[in-house]
Structures are given as structure tokens and as C-alpha cells.
CSV table of N, CA and C in Angstrom, one decimal:
chain,number,residue,atom,x,y,z
A,1,UNK,N,-78.2,95.0,47.7
A,1,UNK,CA,-77.0,94.7,47.0
A,1,UNK,C,-76.4,95.8,46.5
A,2,UNK,N,-74.9,95.5,45.9
A,2,UNK,CA,-74.0,96.3,45.8
A,2,UNK,C,-72.9,96.5,46.6
A,3,UNK,N,-72.8,95.9,47.7
A,3,UNK,CA,-72.0,95.8,48.9
A,3,UNK,C,-70.8,94.9,48.4
A,4,UNK,N,-69.7,95.4,48.4
A,4,UNK,CA,-68.4,94.5,48.4
A,4,UNK,C,-68.4,93.2,49.4
A,5,UNK,N,-68.2,92.2,48.9
A,5,UNK,CA,-68.5,91.0,49.5
A,5,UNK,C,-67.1,90.0,49.5
A,6,UNK,N,-66.2,90.4,48.5
A,6,UNK,CA,-65.1,89.3,48.3
A,6,UNK,C,-64.1,90.1,47.6
A,7,UNK,N,-62.9,89.8,48.0
A,7,UNK,CA,-61.8,90.5,47.1
A,7,UNK,C,-60.6,89.3,46.6
A,8,UNK,N,-59.9,89.6,45.6
A,8,UNK,CA,-59.2,88.8,45.2
A,8,UNK,C,-57.5,89.6,45.0
A,9,UNK,N,-56.8,88.7,45.5
A,9,UNK,CA,-55.4,89.4,45.5
A,9,UNK,C,-54.5,88.5,44.4
A,10,UNK,N,-53.9,88.9,43.3
A,10,UNK,CA,-53.2,88.4,42.4
A,10,UNK,C,-51.9,88.2,42.9
A,11,UNK,N,-51.5,86.9,43.0
A,11,UNK,CA,-50.0,86.9,43.3
A,11,UNK,C,-49.2,85.9,42.3
A,12,UNK,N,-47.8,86.0,42.5
A,12,UNK,CA,-46.9,85.4,41.4
A,12,UNK,C,-46.5,84.0,42.3
A,13,UNK,N,-46.2,84.3,43.6
A,13,UNK,CA,-45.8,83.1,44.5
A,13,UNK,C,-46.9,82.7,45.6
A,14,UNK,N,-47.5,81.8,45.5
A,14,UNK,CA,-48.6,81.3,46.8
A,14,UNK,C,-48.1,81.6,48.1
A,15,UNK,N,-47.0,80.7,48.4
A,15,UNK,CA,-46.4,80.5,49.4
A,15,UNK,C,-46.2,81.6,50.0
A,16,UNK,N,-45.4,82.7,49.4
A,16,UNK,CA,-44.7,83.8,49.6
A,16,UNK,C,-45.9,84.6,50.0
A,17,UNK,N,-47.0,84.9,49.4
A,17,UNK,CA,-47.8,85.6,49.5
A,17,UNK,C,-48.7,85.3,50.7
A,18,UNK,N,-48.8,83.9,50.9
A,18,UNK,CA,-49.8,83.5,52.3
A,18,UNK,C,-49.0,83.6,53.5
A,19,UNK,N,-47.4,83.6,53.3
A,19,UNK,CA,-46.7,83.9,54.6
A,19,UNK,C,-46.8,85.3,54.8
A,20,UNK,N,-46.7,86.1,53.9
A,20,UNK,CA,-47.0,87.6,53.7
A,20,UNK,C,-48.1,88.3,54.7
A,21,UNK,N,-49.1,87.8,54.2
A,21,UNK,CA,-50.5,88.2,54.8
A,21,UNK,C,-50.8,87.5,56.4
A,22,UNK,N,-50.3,86.1,56.4
A,22,UNK,CA,-50.6,85.7,57.4
A,22,UNK,C,-49.4,86.1,58.8
A,23,UNK,N,-48.4,86.4,58.4
A,23,UNK,CA,-47.5,87.0,59.1
A,23,UNK,C,-47.7,88.1,59.7
A,24,UNK,N,-48.3,88.9,58.8
A,24,UNK,CA,-48.6,90.3,59.1
A,24,UNK,C,-49.8,90.7,59.9
A,25,UNK,N,-51.1,90.1,59.1
A,25,UNK,CA,-52.3,90.3,59.7
A,25,UNK,C,-52.7,89.1,60.4
A,26,UNK,N,-52.2,88.0,60.3
A,26,UNK,CA,-53.0,86.7,61.2
A,26,UNK,C,-53.9,86.0,60.2
A,27,UNK,N,-54.0,86.5,59.0
A,27,UNK,CA,-54.9,85.8,57.9
A,27,UNK,C,-54.7,84.3,57.9
A,28,UNK,N,-55.8,83.5,57.9
A,28,UNK,CA,-55.7,82.1,57.6
A,28,UNK,C,-56.2,81.9,56.1
A,29,UNK,N,-55.9,80.6,55.5
A,29,UNK,CA,-56.1,80.4,54.0
A,29,UNK,C,-56.7,79.2,54.2
A,30,UNK,N,-57.7,78.9,53.4
A,30,UNK,CA,-58.3,77.5,52.7
A,30,UNK,C,-58.2,77.3,51.1
A,31,UNK,N,-57.7,76.1,51.2
A,31,UNK,CA,-57.5,75.6,49.7
A,31,UNK,C,-58.7,75.5,48.8
A,32,UNK,N,-59.0,76.5,47.8
A,32,UNK,CA,-60.3,76.3,47.3
A,32,UNK,C,-59.7,76.2,45.6
A,33,UNK,N,-58.4,75.5,45.3
A,33,UNK,CA,-58.2,75.4,44.1
A,33,UNK,C,-58.9,74.3,43.2
A,34,UNK,N,-59.5,73.5,43.9
A,34,UNK,CA,-60.5,72.4,43.0
A,34,UNK,C,-61.5,73.3,42.4
A,35,UNK,N,-62.2,74.1,43.4
A,35,UNK,CA,-63.2,74.9,42.7
A,35,UNK,C,-62.9,75.8,41.5
A,36,UNK,N,-61.6,76.4,41.8
A,36,UNK,CA,-61.4,77.6,41.0
A,36,UNK,C,-60.6,77.1,39.6
A,37,UNK,N,-60.1,75.7,39.7
A,37,UNK,CA,-59.3,75.1,38.8
A,37,UNK,C,-58.1,75.8,38.1
A,38,UNK,N,-57.6,76.3,39.5
A,38,UNK,CA,-56.2,77.2,39.6
A,38,UNK,C,-56.0,77.1,40.9
A,39,UNK,N,-54.4,77.7,41.3
A,39,UNK,CA,-54.0,77.6,42.6
A,39,UNK,C,-55.2,79.0,42.9
A,40,UNK,N,-56.0,78.8,44.3
A,40,UNK,CA,-56.8,79.5,44.8
A,40,UNK,C,-57.0,79.6,46.2
A,41,UNK,N,-56.7,80.2,47.1
A,41,UNK,CA,-56.8,80.1,48.5
A,41,UNK,C,-57.5,81.2,49.2
A,42,UNK,N,-58.9,80.7,49.8
A,42,UNK,CA,-59.5,81.8,50.5
A,42,UNK,C,-58.9,82.1,51.6
A,43,UNK,N,-59.2,83.4,51.8
A,43,UNK,CA,-58.5,84.4,52.8
A,43,UNK,C,-59.7,84.7,53.8
A,44,UNK,N,-59.1,84.0,55.2
A,44,UNK,CA,-60.3,84.6,56.3
A,44,UNK,C,-59.4,85.8,56.9
A,45,UNK,N,-60.0,86.9,56.9
A,45,UNK,CA,-59.3,88.0,57.5
A,45,UNK,C,-59.5,88.3,59.1
A,46,UNK,N,-60.6,87.7,59.6
A,46,UNK,CA,-60.9,88.1,61.0
A,46,UNK,C,-62.2,87.3,61.2
A,47,UNK,N,-62.6,87.6,62.2
A,47,UNK,CA,-63.8,87.1,62.8
A,47,UNK,C,-65.3,87.6,62.0
A,48,UNK,N,-66.2,86.6,62.1
A,48,UNK,CA,-67.4,87.2,61.1
A,48,UNK,C,-68.2,87.7,61.6
A,49,UNK,N,-68.1,88.3,63.4
A,49,UNK,CA,-68.8,89.3,63.9
A,49,UNK,C,-68.3,90.8,63.8
A,50,UNK,N,-66.8,90.8,63.5
A,50,UNK,CA,-66.2,92.0,63.2
A,50,UNK,C,-66.3,92.5,61.7
A,51,UNK,N,-66.3,93.8,61.5
A,51,UNK,CA,-66.7,94.5,60.2
A,51,UNK,C,-65.5,94.1,59.6
A,52,UNK,N,-66.0,93.6,58.0
A,52,UNK,CA,-64.7,93.3,57.2
A,52,UNK,C,-65.3,92.4,56.4
A,53,UNK,N,-64.3,91.9,55.2
A,53,UNK,CA,-64.7,90.9,54.3
A,53,UNK,C,-63.7,90.1,54.3
A,54,UNK,N,-63.8,89.1,53.9
A,54,UNK,CA,-62.9,87.9,53.5
A,54,UNK,C,-62.6,87.9,52.0
A,55,UNK,N,-61.4,87.2,51.4
A,55,UNK,CA,-61.2,87.3,50.0
A,55,UNK,C,-60.4,86.0,49.5
A,56,UNK,N,-59.6,86.3,48.8
A,56,UNK,CA,-58.7,85.1,48.3
A,56,UNK,C,-57.4,85.4,47.8
A,57,UNK,N,-56.3,84.7,47.8
A,57,UNK,CA,-55.2,84.7,46.8
A,57,UNK,C,-55.5,83.9,45.6
A,58,UNK,N,-55.4,84.6,44.5
A,58,UNK,CA,-55.4,83.4,43.5
A,58,UNK,C,-54.0,83.8,42.5
A,59,UNK,N,-53.8,82.8,41.6
A,59,UNK,CA,-52.5,82.5,41.0
A,59,UNK,C,-52.7,84.0,39.9
A,60,UNK,N,-51.6,84.7,39.5
A,60,UNK,CA,-51.8,85.8,38.6
A,60,UNK,C,-51.6,85.2,37.3
A,61,UNK,N,-52.5,86.0,36.4
A,61,UNK,CA,-52.5,85.3,35.3
A,61,UNK,C,-52.2,85.8,34.2
A,62,UNK,N,-51.4,87.1,34.2
A,62,UNK,CA,-50.3,87.6,33.3
A,62,UNK,C,-49.2,88.5,34.1
A,63,UNK,N,-48.6,89.4,33.4
A,63,UNK,CA,-47.6,89.9,34.1
A,63,UNK,C,-47.8,90.9,35.4
A,64,UNK,N,-47.2,90.8,36.2
A,64,UNK,CA,-47.3,91.7,37.6
A,64,UNK,C,-47.2,93.1,37.1
A,65,UNK,N,-47.9,94.1,37.8
A,65,UNK,CA,-47.7,95.5,37.9
A,65,UNK,C,-46.2,96.1,37.9
A,66,UNK,N,-46.2,96.9,36.7
A,66,UNK,CA,-44.8,97.8,36.8
A,66,UNK,C,-44.5,98.6,38.0
A,67,UNK,N,-43.4,98.8,38.5
A,67,UNK,CA,-42.9,99.7,39.8
A,67,UNK,C,-43.7,101.0,39.1
A,68,UNK,N,-44.1,102.1,39.9
A,68,UNK,CA,-44.7,103.4,39.8
A,68,UNK,C,-45.6,103.7,38.5
A,69,UNK,N,-46.4,102.5,38.3
A,69,UNK,CA,-47.7,102.6,37.0
A,69,UNK,C,-48.6,103.0,37.9
A,70,UNK,N,-49.6,103.6,37.1
A,70,UNK,CA,-50.9,104.3,37.6
A,70,UNK,C,-51.7,102.7,38.1
A,71,UNK,N,-52.4,102.9,39.4
A,71,UNK,CA,-53.2,101.8,39.8
A,71,UNK,C,-54.3,101.3,38.9
A,72,UNK,N,-54.2,100.1,38.3
A,72,UNK,CA,-55.4,99.6,37.6
A,72,UNK,C,-56.3,98.8,38.3
A,73,UNK,N,-56.9,98.9,39.1
A,73,UNK,CA,-57.8,98.0,39.9
A,73,UNK,C,-58.3,98.6,41.3
A,74,UNK,N,-58.7,98.2,42.3
A,74,UNK,CA,-59.0,98.7,43.5
A,74,UNK,C,-57.8,98.5,44.6
A,75,UNK,N,-57.7,99.7,45.5
A,75,UNK,CA,-56.9,99.2,46.3
A,75,UNK,C,-57.5,98.9,47.7
A,76,UNK,N,-57.3,97.7,48.3
A,76,UNK,CA,-58.0,97.5,49.7
A,76,UNK,C,-57.0,98.1,50.7
A,77,UNK,N,-57.6,98.7,51.6
A,77,UNK,CA,-57.1,99.4,52.8
A,77,UNK,C,-57.6,98.9,54.0
A,78,UNK,N,-56.6,98.1,54.9
A,78,UNK,CA,-56.7,97.3,56.1
A,78,UNK,C,-56.9,98.0,57.2
A,79,UNK,N,-57.8,98.0,58.2
A,79,UNK,CA,-57.8,98.6,59.4
A,79,UNK,C,-56.9,98.2,60.4
A,80,UNK,N,-56.0,99.0,61.2
A,80,UNK,CA,-54.8,98.4,62.1
A,80,UNK,C,-54.8,99.2,63.4
A,81,UNK,N,-54.6,98.9,64.6
A,81,UNK,CA,-54.7,99.7,65.9
A,81,UNK,C,-53.3,100.4,66.0
A,82,UNK,N,-52.3,100.0,65.2
A,82,UNK,CA,-50.9,100.7,65.4
A,82,UNK,C,-50.3,100.5,64.1
A,83,UNK,N,-50.5,101.7,63.3
A,83,UNK,CA,-49.8,101.5,62.1
A,83,UNK,C,-48.2,101.4,62.0
A,84,UNK,N,-47.4,102.2,63.0
A,84,UNK,CA,-46.3,102.1,62.9
A,84,UNK,C,-45.7,100.6,63.2
A,85,UNK,N,-46.0,99.9,64.0
A,85,UNK,CA,-46.2,98.5,64.4
A,85,UNK,C,-46.4,97.6,63.0
A,86,UNK,N,-47.5,97.7,62.5
A,86,UNK,CA,-47.6,97.1,61.4
A,86,UNK,C,-46.8,97.3,60.3
A,87,UNK,N,-46.5,98.4,59.9
A,87,UNK,CA,-45.6,98.9,59.2
A,87,UNK,C,-44.3,98.2,59.2
A,88,UNK,N,-43.8,98.2,60.4
A,88,UNK,CA,-42.4,97.7,60.5
A,88,UNK,C,-42.6,96.0,60.2
A,89,UNK,N,-43.9,95.3,60.5
A,89,UNK,CA,-43.9,94.0,60.1
A,89,UNK,C,-43.8,93.6,58.5
A,90,UNK,N,-44.5,94.8,57.8
A,90,UNK,CA,-44.5,94.8,56.6
A,90,UNK,C,-43.3,94.6,55.8
A,91,UNK,N,-42.3,95.6,56.6
A,91,UNK,CA,-41.0,95.7,55.8
A,91,UNK,C,-40.0,94.3,56.0
A,92,UNK,N,-40.5,93.9,57.4
A,92,UNK,CA,-39.5,92.8,57.8
A,92,UNK,C,-40.3,91.4,56.8
A,93,UNK,N,-41.2,91.6,56.2
A,93,UNK,CA,-42.0,90.5,55.5
A,93,UNK,C,-41.7,90.7,54.1
A,94,UNK,N,-40.9,91.7,53.6
A,94,UNK,CA,-40.7,92.1,52.3
A,94,UNK,C,-41.5,93.0,51.6
A,95,UNK,N,-42.2,93.7,52.5
A,95,UNK,CA,-43.2,94.6,51.7
A,95,UNK,C,-42.3,96.0,51.5
A,96,UNK,N,-42.9,96.9,51.0
A,96,UNK,CA,-42.3,98.2,50.6
A,96,UNK,C,-43.2,99.2,50.8
A,97,UNK,N,-42.8,100.4,51.3
A,97,UNK,CA,-43.6,101.8,51.5
A,97,UNK,C,-43.8,102.3,50.2
A,98,UNK,N,-45.1,102.3,49.6
A,98,UNK,CA,-45.5,102.9,48.4
A,98,UNK,C,-45.8,104.4,48.7
A,99,UNK,N,-46.5,104.8,49.6
A,99,UNK,CA,-46.9,106.4,49.9
A,99,UNK,C,-46.7,106.4,51.8
A,100,UNK,N,-45.8,107.0,52.0
A,100,UNK,CA,-45.3,107.0,53.5
A,100,UNK,C,-46.9,107.6,54.6
A,101,UNK,N,-46.7,107.4,55.6
A,101,UNK,CA,-47.9,107.6,56.5
A,101,UNK,C,-48.1,109.0,56.3
A,102,UNK,N,-49.2,109.3,56.6
A,102,UNK,CA,-49.8,110.8,56.5
A,102,UNK,C,-51.1,110.8,57.3
A,103,UNK,N,-51.7,112.0,57.9
A,103,UNK,CA,-52.6,112.2,58.5
A,103,UNK,C,-53.7,112.6,57.7
A,104,UNK,N,-54.9,112.2,58.1
A,104,UNK,CA,-56.2,112.5,57.6
A,104,UNK,C,-56.8,113.4,58.9
A,105,UNK,N,-56.5,114.6,59.0
A,105,UNK,CA,-56.7,115.3,60.1
A,105,UNK,C,-57.9,115.0,60.7
A,106,UNK,N,-58.0,115.0,62.1
A,106,UNK,CA,-59.0,114.7,63.0
A,106,UNK,C,-59.6,113.1,62.7
A,107,UNK,N,-59.0,112.4,62.0
A,107,UNK,CA,-59.5,111.0,61.4
A,107,UNK,C,-58.7,110.0,61.9
A,108,UNK,N,-57.6,110.1,61.1
A,108,UNK,CA,-56.9,108.7,61.2
A,108,UNK,C,-55.7,109.0,60.6
A,109,UNK,N,-54.4,107.9,60.4
A,109,UNK,CA,-53.2,108.0,60.0
A,109,UNK,C,-53.7,106.6,58.7
A,110,UNK,N,-53.1,107.0,57.5
A,110,UNK,CA,-53.0,106.4,56.2
A,110,UNK,C,-52.0,106.4,55.7
A,111,UNK,N,-51.6,105.2,54.8
A,111,UNK,CA,-50.4,104.8,54.1
A,111,UNK,C,-50.4,104.0,53.3
A,112,UNK,N,-49.5,103.6,52.2
A,112,UNK,CA,-49.7,102.9,51.2
A,112,UNK,C,-48.2,101.8,51.2
A,113,UNK,N,-48.7,100.6,51.0
A,113,UNK,CA,-47.5,99.7,50.7
A,113,UNK,C,-47.5,98.7,49.5
A,114,UNK,N,-46.6,98.0,49.0
A,114,UNK,CA,-46.4,97.1,48.1
A,114,UNK,C,-46.0,95.9,48.8
A,115,UNK,N,-46.9,94.7,48.6
A,115,UNK,CA,-47.0,93.6,49.1
A,115,UNK,C,-45.6,92.6,48.6
A,116,UNK,N,-45.5,91.6,48.9
A,116,UNK,CA,-44.6,90.5,48.2
A,116,UNK,C,-44.6,90.4,47.0
A,117,UNK,N,-45.7,90.6,46.4
A,117,UNK,CA,-46.1,90.2,45.0
A,117,UNK,C,-46.3,91.4,44.1
A,118,UNK,N,-45.8,92.7,44.6
A,118,UNK,CA,-46.0,93.9,43.8
A,118,UNK,C,-47.3,94.9,43.8
A,119,UNK,N,-48.4,94.3,44.5
A,119,UNK,CA,-49.7,94.8,44.8
A,119,UNK,C,-49.9,96.1,45.9
A,120,UNK,N,-50.5,96.8,45.4
A,120,UNK,CA,-50.7,98.0,46.4
A,120,UNK,C,-51.9,97.6,47.5
A,121,UNK,N,-51.8,98.2,48.7
A,121,UNK,CA,-52.9,98.0,49.6
A,121,UNK,C,-52.3,99.3,50.6
A,122,UNK,N,-53.4,99.5,51.4
A,122,UNK,CA,-53.4,100.7,52.3
A,122,UNK,C,-53.4,100.1,53.7
A,123,UNK,N,-53.0,101.0,54.6
A,123,UNK,CA,-53.1,100.7,56.0
A,123,UNK,C,-53.9,102.2,56.6
A,124,UNK,N,-54.8,102.0,57.3
A,124,UNK,CA,-55.6,102.9,57.9
A,124,UNK,C,-55.8,102.6,59.6
A,125,UNK,N,-55.3,103.7,60.4
A,125,UNK,CA,-55.3,103.6,62.1
A,125,UNK,C,-56.3,104.8,62.5
A,126,UNK,N,-57.5,104.6,62.7
A,126,UNK,CA,-58.2,105.4,63.2
A,126,UNK,C,-57.6,106.2,64.3
A,127,UNK,N,-57.4,107.7,64.4
A,127,UNK,CA,-56.8,108.7,65.3
A,127,UNK,C,-57.6,109.8,65.3
A,128,UNK,N,-58.3,110.3,66.0
A,128,UNK,CA,-59.0,111.6,66.2
A,128,UNK,C,-58.0,112.6,66.4
A,129,UNK,N,-56.8,112.5,66.8
A,129,UNK,CA,-56.0,113.1,67.2
A,129,UNK,C,-54.8,113.6,66.0
A,130,UNK,N,-54.9,112.7,65.0
A,130,UNK,CA,-54.0,113.0,63.9
A,130,UNK,C,-54.1,114.2,63.3
A,131,UNK,N,-52.8,114.7,63.0
A,131,UNK,CA,-53.0,116.0,62.2
A,131,UNK,C,-51.4,116.2,61.4
């Protein structure tokens, strides 16, 4: 035990957040609000046979994070095949660049973004030729 098995993304506008993540990554959502007692949508992020975890979008219970404040929580990083193509989708869906694409030499391309709700998340494209 001790392995991360679920994540929650706190959102202000549930429909806007669902559109953001489904439009960019193809995530699907299941309404679990009855169980949670608040707007809460389970996020299916991929096929169960692939590496990764599922999570949820939940209604934010306090003020959203301030721009440029230090991260107070976990930053989830999403694996992609084409960083530049996904970055374009993020920007077209109302996301913003938080930290531009940079090389993890010999390993991957990495970068960070703000979603439609002001939450930070990472993109990671494996590439042994990154430099």
C-alpha cells in the first residue's frame, strides 16, 4: 500500500472543467454527486490496462488559488505523445502556460499549465533525444 490510486481536481465551474479535460485529453466523466453530497464527477482518464489512475472533479470549497502563489498541493503530470499538439489544445480550451516546455535531457519534454479553473498541471512527453 501507499501507491496513489485517485486524484481530485477542485473546480469552480464543473461544466467548463469537464469540457476542458474531455476536449484536450478525451477524459470521460461519471456523476458521483449523490455519493459525495456535492457536485463530484469521476474522471476516467484512460483504459484500465494502461498505466495511470482515474480521479474526479469536485466542487471547490474555498477561494481559488491566486496567480503566482506557491503550489500548495500536488501537481499531477499527464503523459502525452506530442507535447506541442497538446499545448495547442490546452491554449485553445482556455488554459495558460505556467512554465514553458523544457528538456529533461535524454529523457523527456516537460512543461506546466493552468487549467480552466486556475489549477496547475504538467505535461510530459518521453523523448530520449530531448536536450
